[in-house]
């Protein structure tokens, strides 16, 4: 009997320990698992390494996790966004380490990590400051950089619907990093608007097969980051 | 269209319209944030382009009607957009496979500097307290078949943006094919900058004086 559903966000993130690495899905607010992030703030783990495309906006969700000083390092492609004030302050104050990675390299490092590929060569960033210290090699007379696959202890992802076997479908551009992060984490936790019994999702439309997913949590009406920010909300 | 009395050359909209004329029917196109986004408004009659946005959508359409948007249907600039008939959603590794794998025909980007060897700087001033943020620009210039830059010819303080060597940190080496400014359309060739077209009322000398590297006529 397989049932990956857990009763709520708090139970889903209870075992994330101090110093853990955590992939957090989302591109801007699309696909940001706000309720799981807030549960992680409540849970109290510190010294986290976060892997996420952005650094959140306002003082909710990912930005609130940073504001609470739970994150010692972030691996990220675009930490500067409209309404993103928390990260710049921490960064300028030397309170957080940043590893800046081109967006496609970040995606491929995560995909590779999940696919058992330890490293790969990419043309992105050749000749730029982000190539410094990286091994390079010519293929067909063109230069490529060696990049390493990325894995994490946990992934927090937002989907639209999941079944009890952990099969997930997403919503529009909220899919972004979800499917690849699901593959690359020791424990993948997905919040969805609804959890249905196995058989409730057509196998032809499954995006993340359940083998990549460990826990599914129903959050029937997830908050939208932009609405919270517009309302001046903070967390906790 | 309003025109500043001191305006020389094309307005931003006219620059975008001029660029759009050069995009072949049926192209898959990625538009950067800012002036590049304007290009989508000027697709010539009878052509169909498919817009890619690297956060995971092919077949991107215009902004939604007020109140009809979805916070989870956005573009790379994190603005709400629509999905046209025939659109597709996909995850980030697939999106950048489209980019790096040479499946996207053209990307249009803004620039801080373009050098006469095609080097592009458009992500960072390199100042110590700047928050570095790169996004997908380095992947785009490394993988998309053609890279067009659309930008003002000079900075606000009058420095040329078309230069001999970029002084800002590079986004990519030797990647730019063509530059559209308010003054001219300029190709980047193995022999450096070559004029393609002057905007109406602008003469060659005017452009040459404002370009920070040699500019040749065809």
Short mmCIF file of C-alpha atoms in Angstrom, two decimals:
data_model
loop_
_atom_site.label_atom_id
_atom_site.label_comp_id
_atom_site.label_asym_id
_atom_site.label_seq_id
_atom_site.Cartn_x
_atom_site.Cartn_y
_atom_site.Cartn_z
CA UNK A 1 0.00 0.00 0.00
CA UNK A 2 1.52 3.27 -1.09
CA UNK A 3 0.12 6.53 0.20
CA UNK A 4 2.51 9.48 0.03
CA UNK A 5 0.02 12.02 1.31
CA UNK A 6 0.88 13.70 4.60
CA UNK A 7 -1.55 15.65 6.76
CA UNK A 8 -0.15 19.17 6.34
CA UNK A 9 2.87 21.34 5.59
CA UNK A 10 4.19 21.12 9.17
CA UNK A 11 4.34 17.32 9.08
CA UNK A 12 5.83 17.41 5.57
CA UNK A 13 8.89 19.47 6.57
CA UNK A 14 9.33 18.22 10.16
CA UNK A 15 12.59 16.33 9.51
CA UNK A 16 14.52 19.06 7.65
CA UNK A 17 17.57 19.40 9.90
CA UNK A 18 20.02 22.23 10.53
CA UNK A 19 22.57 22.52 7.73
CA UNK A 20 20.40 20.71 5.17
CA UNK A 21 20.43 21.60 1.48
CA UNK A 22 16.99 22.47 0.15
CA UNK A 23 15.90 23.02 -3.44
CA UNK A 24 12.94 25.41 -3.59
CA UNK A 25 10.91 25.49 -6.79
CA UNK A 26 9.50 28.58 -8.47
CA UNK A 27 10.39 31.30 -10.92
CA UNK A 28 9.34 34.53 -9.29
CA UNK A 29 6.04 33.76 -7.62
CA UNK A 30 5.01 31.14 -10.18
CA UNK A 31 5.48 27.76 -8.54
CA UNK A 32 6.81 29.12 -5.25
CA UNK A 33 5.67 26.70 -2.49
CA UNK A 34 4.84 29.42 0.01
CA UNK A 35 3.00 27.23 2.52
CA UNK A 36 5.86 24.72 2.68
CA UNK A 37 8.38 27.55 3.11
CA UNK A 38 6.32 29.08 5.92
CA UNK A 39 6.14 25.67 7.59
CA UNK A 40 9.92 25.46 7.34
CA UNK A 41 10.23 28.87 9.03
CA UNK A 42 7.96 27.63 11.84
CA UNK A 43 10.00 24.43 12.13
CA UNK A 44 13.17 26.40 12.83
CA UNK A 45 15.95 24.64 10.85
CA UNK A 46 19.02 26.88 10.40
CA UNK A 47 22.21 27.02 8.40
CA UNK A 48 20.38 25.89 5.28
CA UNK A 49 21.79 25.90 1.77
CA UNK A 50 18.98 26.90 -0.58
CA UNK A 51 18.94 26.26 -4.32
CA UNK A 52 16.36 28.46 -6.03
CA UNK A 53 16.20 30.65 -9.15
CA UNK A 54 15.35 33.86 -7.24
CA UNK A 55 15.44 35.17 -3.68
CA UNK A 56 11.76 35.98 -3.18
CA UNK A 57 9.99 39.30 -2.88
CA UNK A 58 8.55 41.32 -0.03
CA UNK A 59 8.80 39.57 3.33
CA UNK A 60 6.85 36.39 2.66
CA UNK A 61 7.79 32.95 1.33
CA UNK A 62 11.43 32.56 0.35
CA UNK A 63 12.26 36.18 1.28
CA UNK A 64 10.82 35.54 4.77
CA UNK A 65 13.01 32.43 5.15
CA UNK A 66 16.04 34.57 4.27
CA UNK A 67 14.89 37.40 6.55
CA UNK A 68 14.68 34.95 9.45
CA UNK A 69 18.40 34.25 8.81
CA UNK A 70 17.88 30.53 8.34
CA UNK A 71 19.87 30.39 5.11
CA UNK A 72 23.67 30.56 5.09
CA UNK A 73 24.14 30.03 1.35
CA UNK A 74 21.99 30.40 -1.74
CA UNK A 75 22.68 28.97 -5.18
CA UNK A 76 20.73 31.18 -7.53
CA UNK A 77 20.59 32.70 -11.02
CA UNK A 78 18.75 35.97 -10.46
CA UNK A 79 18.78 37.27 -6.87
CA UNK A 80 17.75 40.79 -7.89
CA UNK A 81 14.03 41.19 -8.55
CA UNK A 82 11.43 43.90 -8.16
CA UNK A 83 10.35 44.05 -4.49
CA UNK A 84 13.38 42.01 -3.50
CA UNK A 85 14.88 43.90 -0.58
CA UNK A 86 15.70 41.19 1.94
CA UNK A 87 18.45 39.48 -0.04
CA UNK A 88 20.38 42.64 -1.02
CA UNK A 89 20.54 43.70 2.62
CA UNK A 90 21.81 40.31 3.81
CA UNK A 91 24.29 40.06 0.93
CA UNK A 92 25.73 43.54 1.46
CA UNK A 93 25.93 42.81 5.18
CA UNK A 94 27.97 39.66 4.51
CA UNK A 95 25.28 37.50 6.14
CA UNK A 96 24.69 35.16 3.22
CA UNK A 97 26.90 33.44 0.67
CA UNK A 98 25.84 33.60 -2.98
CA UNK A 99 26.79 31.15 -5.71
CA UNK A 100 25.62 32.79 -8.93
CA UNK A 101 24.84 30.35 -11.73
CA UNK A 102 23.46 31.04 -15.22
CA UNK A 103 19.82 29.98 -15.30
CA UNK A 104 20.23 27.23 -17.88
CA UNK A 105 23.32 25.90 -16.15
CA UNK A 106 21.42 25.86 -12.87
CA UNK A 107 18.59 23.89 -14.51
CA UNK A 108 20.96 21.43 -16.17
CA UNK A 109 23.02 20.95 -12.99
CA UNK A 110 19.81 20.00 -11.19
CA UNK A 111 18.65 17.74 -14.03
CA UNK A 112 22.06 16.07 -14.18
CA UNK A 113 22.13 15.61 -10.41
CA UNK A 114 18.79 13.86 -10.58
CA UNK A 115 19.83 11.75 -13.56
CA UNK A 116 23.05 10.35 -12.09
CA UNK A 117 25.33 12.51 -14.23
CA UNK A 118 28.12 13.93 -12.04
CA UNK A 119 29.23 16.65 -14.47
CA UNK A 120 28.79 17.94 -18.01
CA UNK A 121 30.15 20.56 -20.40
CA UNK A 122 28.18 23.66 -21.39
CA UNK A 123 28.93 26.61 -23.69
CA UNK A 124 27.18 29.08 -21.38
CA UNK A 125 29.41 31.58 -19.53
CA UNK A 126 32.58 30.83 -21.53
CA UNK A 127 34.75 33.97 -21.51
CA UNK A 128 32.82 35.57 -18.65
CA UNK A 129 33.65 36.15 -14.97
CA UNK A 130 31.45 33.14 -14.10
CA UNK A 131 33.95 30.88 -15.91
CA UNK A 132 36.77 31.77 -13.51
CA UNK A 133 38.29 28.71 -11.86
CA UNK A 134 36.29 26.31 -14.01
CA UNK A 135 37.79 23.57 -16.10
CA UNK A 136 37.27 24.09 -19.82
CA UNK A 137 37.69 21.88 -22.84
CA UNK A 138 37.41 22.21 -26.61
CA UNK A 139 34.91 20.08 -28.53
CA UNK A 140 34.87 20.59 -32.28
CA UNK A 141 37.07 23.65 -31.82
CA UNK A 142 34.60 25.36 -29.49
CA UNK A 143 35.16 25.99 -25.78
CA UNK A 144 32.90 24.54 -23.09
CA UNK A 145 32.93 24.70 -19.28
CA UNK A 146 32.74 21.78 -16.91
CA UNK A 147 29.76 22.09 -14.57
CA UNK A 148 28.79 19.69 -11.80
CA UNK A 149 25.46 18.03 -11.16
CA UNK A 150 23.59 19.33 -8.15
CA UNK A 151 21.65 17.35 -5.59
CA UNK A 152 19.98 18.37 -2.36
CA UNK A 153 18.71 16.73 0.81
CA UNK A 154 15.19 18.06 0.26
CA UNK A 155 13.10 19.68 -2.48
CA UNK A 156 10.04 21.86 -1.79
CA UNK A 157 7.83 22.13 -4.87
CA UNK A 158 4.40 23.41 -5.79
CA UNK A 159 2.22 21.41 -8.17
CA UNK A 160 -1.45 21.59 -9.09
CA UNK A 161 -2.62 18.05 -8.43
CA UNK A 162 -1.06 14.83 -7.21
CA UNK A 163 -2.23 11.31 -6.58
CA UNK A 164 -1.37 9.21 -3.57
CA UNK A 165 1.46 7.55 -5.54
CA UNK A 166 3.12 10.95 -5.92
CA UNK A 167 2.38 11.52 -9.61
CA UNK A 168 2.19 15.28 -10.14
CA UNK A 169 0.78 17.68 -12.72
CA UNK A 170 1.62 21.37 -12.66
CA UNK A 171 -0.06 24.66 -13.52
CA UNK A 172 1.12 26.72 -16.51
CA UNK A 173 4.51 28.43 -16.01
CA UNK A 174 4.54 27.31 -12.37
CA UNK A 175 6.05 24.04 -13.64
CA UNK A 176 9.50 25.68 -14.11
CA UNK A 177 11.96 23.93 -11.76
CA UNK A 178 9.49 21.45 -10.21
CA UNK A 179 10.08 18.36 -12.38
CA UNK A 180 13.88 18.58 -12.27
CA UNK A 181 14.13 19.41 -8.57
CA UNK A 182 11.84 16.47 -7.82
CA UNK A 183 14.46 14.21 -9.44
CA UNK A 184 17.44 15.71 -7.64
CA UNK A 185 16.53 15.59 -3.94
CA UNK A 186 16.78 12.89 -1.32
CA UNK A 187 13.30 13.77 -0.08
CA UNK A 188 10.92 15.55 -2.46
CA UNK A 189 7.94 17.28 -0.91
CA UNK A 190 5.18 18.64 -3.17
CA UNK A 191 2.29 20.86 -2.15
CA UNK A 192 -0.71 20.68 -4.46
CA UNK A 193 -4.21 22.12 -4.59
CA UNK A 194 -5.67 18.62 -4.44
CA UNK A 195 -4.52 15.09 -3.70
CA UNK A 196 -6.54 12.42 -5.48
CA UNK A 197 -6.51 8.61 -5.17
CA UNK A 198 -4.16 6.65 -7.45
CA UNK A 199 -5.88 6.44 -10.82
CA UNK A 200 -7.24 9.97 -10.48
CA UNK A 201 -4.65 11.37 -12.91
CA UNK A 202 -4.46 10.12 -16.51
CA UNK A 203 -1.02 8.45 -16.85
CA UNK A 204 -0.65 10.20 -20.24
CA UNK A 205 -0.54 13.62 -18.60
CA UNK A 206 1.63 12.90 -15.56
CA UNK A 207 4.57 15.32 -15.57
CA UNK A 208 6.52 14.15 -12.51
CA UNK A 209 6.20 10.37 -12.11
CA UNK A 210 5.65 9.33 -8.48
CA UNK A 211 9.03 7.62 -8.18
CA UNK A 212 10.57 11.11 -7.87
CA UNK A 213 8.14 12.26 -5.18
CA UNK A 214 8.19 11.26 -1.51
CA UNK A 215 5.46 13.34 0.10
CA UNK A 216 2.39 15.15 -1.21
CA UNK A 217 0.53 17.73 0.87
CA UNK A 218 -2.80 19.27 0.06
CA UNK A 219 -2.93 23.07 0.27
CA UNK A 220 -6.32 23.70 -1.28
CA UNK A 221 -6.00 27.45 -1.72
CA UNK A 222 -2.35 28.45 -1.84
CA UNK A 223 -1.48 32.11 -1.35
CA UNK A 224 -0.07 34.17 -4.21
CA UNK A 225 3.15 35.94 -3.34
CA UNK A 226 2.29 39.11 -5.27
CA UNK A 227 -1.02 39.46 -3.43
CA UNK A 228 0.66 39.02 -0.06
CA UNK A 229 3.38 41.53 -0.99
CA UNK A 230 0.79 44.05 -2.25
CA UNK A 231 -1.05 43.70 1.05
CA UNK A 232 2.20 44.36 2.95
CA UNK A 233 2.09 40.91 4.57
CA UNK A 234 5.06 39.54 6.52
CA UNK A 235 5.81 36.09 7.88
CA UNK A 236 5.78 34.99 10.60
CA UNK B 1 3.31 58.54 -31.79
CA UNK B 2 4.76 61.49 -29.88
CA UNK B 3 8.21 62.64 -30.85
CA UNK B 4 10.60 64.70 -28.77
CA UNK B 5 11.56 67.83 -30.69
CA UNK B 6 15.24 66.95 -30.15
CA UNK B 7 14.75 63.31 -31.09
CA UNK B 8 17.30 62.15 -33.61
CA UNK B 9 16.51 59.00 -35.50
CA UNK B 10 14.05 56.28 -34.61
CA UNK B 11 11.90 56.20 -31.45
CA UNK B 12 11.98 53.02 -29.38
CA UNK B 13 8.83 51.79 -31.10
CA UNK B 14 10.34 52.51 -34.50
CA UNK B 15 13.52 50.64 -33.55
CA UNK B 16 11.40 47.67 -32.53
CA UNK B 17 9.38 47.89 -35.76
CA UNK B 18 12.56 48.07 -37.85
CA UNK B 19 13.93 44.96 -36.11
CA UNK B 20 10.67 43.07 -36.55
CA UNK B 21 10.93 43.55 -40.33
CA UNK B 22 14.06 41.35 -40.29
CA UNK B 23 12.50 38.34 -38.56
CA UNK B 24 11.52 35.61 -41.02
CA UNK B 25 8.04 34.08 -40.94
CA UNK B 26 7.80 31.01 -38.71
CA UNK B 27 10.78 31.88 -36.49
CA UNK B 28 11.02 30.80 -32.87
CA UNK B 29 12.05 33.95 -31.02
CA UNK B 30 13.10 34.80 -27.48
CA UNK B 31 12.69 38.44 -26.46
CA UNK B 32 14.67 39.88 -23.55
CA UNK B 33 13.25 42.24 -20.95
CA UNK B 34 12.78 45.96 -21.74
CA UNK B 35 12.99 47.40 -25.28
CA UNK B 36 13.21 43.87 -26.78
CA UNK B 37 9.68 43.17 -25.51
CA UNK B 38 8.36 45.93 -27.82
CA UNK B 39 9.29 43.88 -30.89
CA UNK B 40 6.30 41.60 -30.34
CA UNK B 41 3.95 44.50 -31.14
CA UNK B 42 5.30 44.97 -34.66
CA UNK B 43 5.24 41.62 -36.39
CA UNK B 44 4.63 42.42 -40.07
CA UNK B 45 1.28 41.47 -41.57
CA UNK B 46 1.18 37.90 -42.85
CA UNK B 47 4.04 36.61 -40.68
CA UNK B 48 3.67 34.37 -37.67
CA UNK B 49 6.35 34.15 -35.02
CA UNK B 50 6.36 31.86 -32.01
CA UNK B 51 7.66 33.51 -28.86
CA UNK B 52 9.63 31.50 -26.33
CA UNK B 53 9.98 32.68 -22.76
CA UNK B 54 12.70 30.81 -20.91
CA UNK B 55 10.69 30.27 -17.75
CA UNK B 56 8.75 27.63 -19.66
CA UNK B 57 6.36 28.69 -22.41
CA UNK B 58 6.34 28.54 -26.22
CA UNK B 59 3.51 30.43 -27.85
CA UNK B 60 3.54 33.38 -25.50
CA UNK B 61 0.85 35.95 -26.22
CA UNK B 62 0.27 39.55 -25.11
CA UNK B 63 -0.59 40.74 -21.60
CA UNK B 64 -4.00 39.56 -20.39
CA UNK B 65 -7.06 41.81 -20.17
CA UNK B 66 -7.24 43.57 -16.84
CA UNK B 67 -8.41 41.13 -14.18
CA UNK B 68 -8.06 38.08 -16.45
CA UNK B 69 -4.43 37.34 -15.61
CA UNK B 70 -2.99 34.33 -13.79
CA UNK B 71 -0.05 34.94 -11.41
CA UNK B 72 1.33 31.60 -12.56
CA UNK B 73 1.27 32.47 -16.27
CA UNK B 74 4.19 34.87 -16.55
CA UNK B 75 7.14 35.70 -18.77
CA UNK B 76 10.85 35.88 -17.99
CA UNK B 77 10.34 39.47 -16.81
CA UNK B 78 7.81 38.05 -14.31
CA UNK B 79 4.96 39.92 -15.99
CA UNK B 80 1.62 38.25 -16.62
CA UNK B 81 1.16 37.07 -20.20
CA UNK B 82 -1.20 34.79 -22.13
CA UNK B 83 -0.73 31.48 -23.91
CA UNK B 84 -1.83 31.49 -27.57
CA UNK B 85 -3.52 28.56 -29.34
CA UNK B 86 -0.80 25.97 -30.00
CA UNK B 87 1.21 27.00 -26.92
CA UNK B 88 3.16 24.56 -24.76
CA UNK B 89 4.45 24.58 -21.18
CA UNK B 90 7.65 22.80 -20.16
CA UNK B 91 10.19 22.64 -17.36
CA UNK B 92 13.44 24.59 -17.16
CA UNK B 93 15.82 21.86 -18.36
CA UNK B 94 13.71 21.47 -21.52
CA UNK B 95 13.47 25.23 -21.95
CA UNK B 96 17.25 25.63 -21.87
CA UNK B 97 17.69 22.57 -24.10
CA UNK B 98 15.70 24.61 -26.64
CA UNK B 99 18.11 27.50 -26.09
CA UNK B 100 21.47 25.75 -25.83
CA UNK B 101 20.53 23.07 -28.33
CA UNK B 102 20.16 25.63 -31.12
CA UNK B 103 16.39 25.23 -31.51
CA UNK B 104 15.57 28.91 -31.01
CA UNK B 105 16.19 30.93 -34.19
CA UNK B 106 16.67 34.37 -32.72
CA UNK B 107 16.98 36.21 -29.45
CA UNK B 108 16.68 39.95 -29.02
CA UNK B 109 18.52 41.42 -26.05
CA UNK B 110 19.33 44.76 -24.51
CA UNK B 111 22.95 45.76 -23.94
CA UNK B 112 25.23 47.83 -21.77
CA UNK B 113 28.05 47.41 -24.30
CA UNK B 114 28.63 45.61 -27.60
CA UNK B 115 32.19 45.31 -28.89
CA UNK B 116 33.18 45.25 -32.57
CA UNK B 117 34.20 41.59 -32.19
CA UNK B 118 30.66 40.68 -31.06
CA UNK B 119 31.35 40.55 -27.33
CA UNK B 120 28.28 41.45 -25.29
CA UNK B 121 28.04 42.93 -21.78
CA UNK B 122 24.49 43.17 -20.46
CA UNK B 123 24.25 41.72 -16.96
CA UNK B 124 26.48 43.59 -14.53
CA UNK B 125 28.42 46.81 -14.11
CA UNK B 126 30.86 44.87 -11.95
CA UNK B 127 30.61 47.49 -9.20
CA UNK B 128 31.44 46.02 -5.81
CA UNK B 129 28.09 46.71 -4.13
CA UNK B 130 25.97 45.69 -7.14
CA UNK B 131 23.88 42.58 -6.57
CA UNK B 132 25.04 40.24 -9.34
CA UNK B 133 22.15 38.65 -11.25
CA UNK B 134 22.58 36.86 -14.54
CA UNK B 135 19.40 34.91 -15.32
CA UNK B 136 19.36 33.20 -18.71
CA UNK B 137 21.39 35.71 -20.73
CA UNK B 138 24.60 33.67 -20.86
CA UNK B 139 22.74 30.55 -21.99
CA UNK B 140 20.82 32.51 -24.63
CA UNK B 141 23.87 34.05 -26.27
CA UNK B 142 25.72 30.72 -26.15
CA UNK B 143 23.02 28.73 -27.88
CA UNK B 144 20.54 30.74 -29.92
CA UNK B 145 21.30 30.82 -33.65
CA UNK B 146 21.17 34.62 -34.09
CA UNK B 147 21.59 37.28 -31.41
CA UNK B 148 20.24 40.75 -32.16
CA UNK B 149 20.79 43.62 -29.76
CA UNK B 150 18.37 46.54 -29.53
CA UNK B 151 19.65 49.51 -27.57
CA UNK B 152 20.17 53.25 -27.51
CA UNK B 153 23.37 54.13 -29.38
CA UNK B 154 24.91 55.75 -26.31
CA UNK B 155 24.48 55.79 -22.54
CA UNK B 156 22.51 58.50 -20.77
CA UNK B 157 25.79 60.32 -20.12
CA UNK B 158 26.73 60.14 -23.81
CA UNK B 159 29.31 57.33 -23.76
CA UNK B 160 29.15 55.03 -26.77
CA UNK B 161 27.66 51.58 -26.17
CA UNK B 162 29.25 50.23 -29.34
CA UNK B 163 32.88 49.93 -28.36
CA UNK B 164 36.28 48.50 -29.27
CA UNK B 165 36.38 46.30 -26.14
CA UNK B 166 33.75 45.85 -23.44
CA UNK B 167 34.82 47.24 -20.07
CA UNK B 168 31.89 45.68 -18.21
CA UNK B 169 31.89 41.96 -17.38
CA UNK B 170 30.99 39.89 -20.45
CA UNK B 171 27.79 37.97 -21.02
CA UNK B 172 29.32 36.14 -23.96
CA UNK B 173 32.28 36.30 -26.29
CA UNK B 174 31.77 37.04 -30.00
CA UNK B 175 28.03 36.39 -29.85
CA UNK B 176 26.24 39.44 -31.30
CA UNK B 177 25.20 39.36 -34.98
CA UNK B 178 23.44 42.69 -35.41
CA UNK B 179 22.67 45.88 -33.45
CA UNK B 180 19.59 48.12 -33.80
CA UNK B 181 19.87 51.61 -32.31
CA UNK B 182 17.91 54.84 -32.77
CA UNK B 183 20.54 55.90 -35.32
CA UNK B 184 21.26 52.84 -37.42
CA UNK B 185 21.25 49.13 -38.04
CA UNK B 186 24.80 47.78 -37.74
CA UNK B 187 26.15 44.31 -38.45
CA UNK B 188 28.94 42.75 -36.41
CA UNK B 189 31.27 41.10 -38.92
CA UNK B 190 34.76 39.58 -38.82
CA UNK B 191 35.88 43.05 -40.05
CA UNK B 192 34.09 44.84 -37.19
CA UNK B 193 31.02 47.09 -37.28
CA UNK B 194 29.47 47.51 -40.73
CA UNK B 195 26.58 49.87 -41.41
CA UNK B 196 23.43 48.22 -42.78
CA UNK B 197 21.02 51.14 -42.70
CA UNK B 198 20.80 54.69 -41.38
CA UNK B 199 17.61 55.89 -39.73
CA UNK B 200 15.87 58.65 -41.72
CA UNK B 201 17.55 62.04 -41.45
CA UNK B 202 20.73 60.66 -39.87
CA UNK B 203 23.98 60.77 -41.80
CA UNK B 204 26.92 58.38 -41.65
CA UNK B 205 29.28 60.85 -39.95
CA UNK B 206 26.77 61.42 -37.14
CA UNK B 207 26.71 57.70 -36.41
CA UNK B 208 30.45 57.20 -36.86
CA UNK B 209 31.23 59.97 -34.33
CA UNK B 210 28.99 58.30 -31.76
CA UNK B 211 30.38 54.82 -32.24
CA UNK B 212 33.33 53.82 -30.06
CA UNK B 213 34.99 51.60 -32.67
CA UNK B 214 35.59 51.90 -36.42
CA UNK B 215 32.38 51.81 -38.47
CA UNK B 216 32.57 50.88 -42.12
CA UNK B 217 30.16 51.20 -44.96
CA UNK B 218 29.32 48.04 -46.83
#
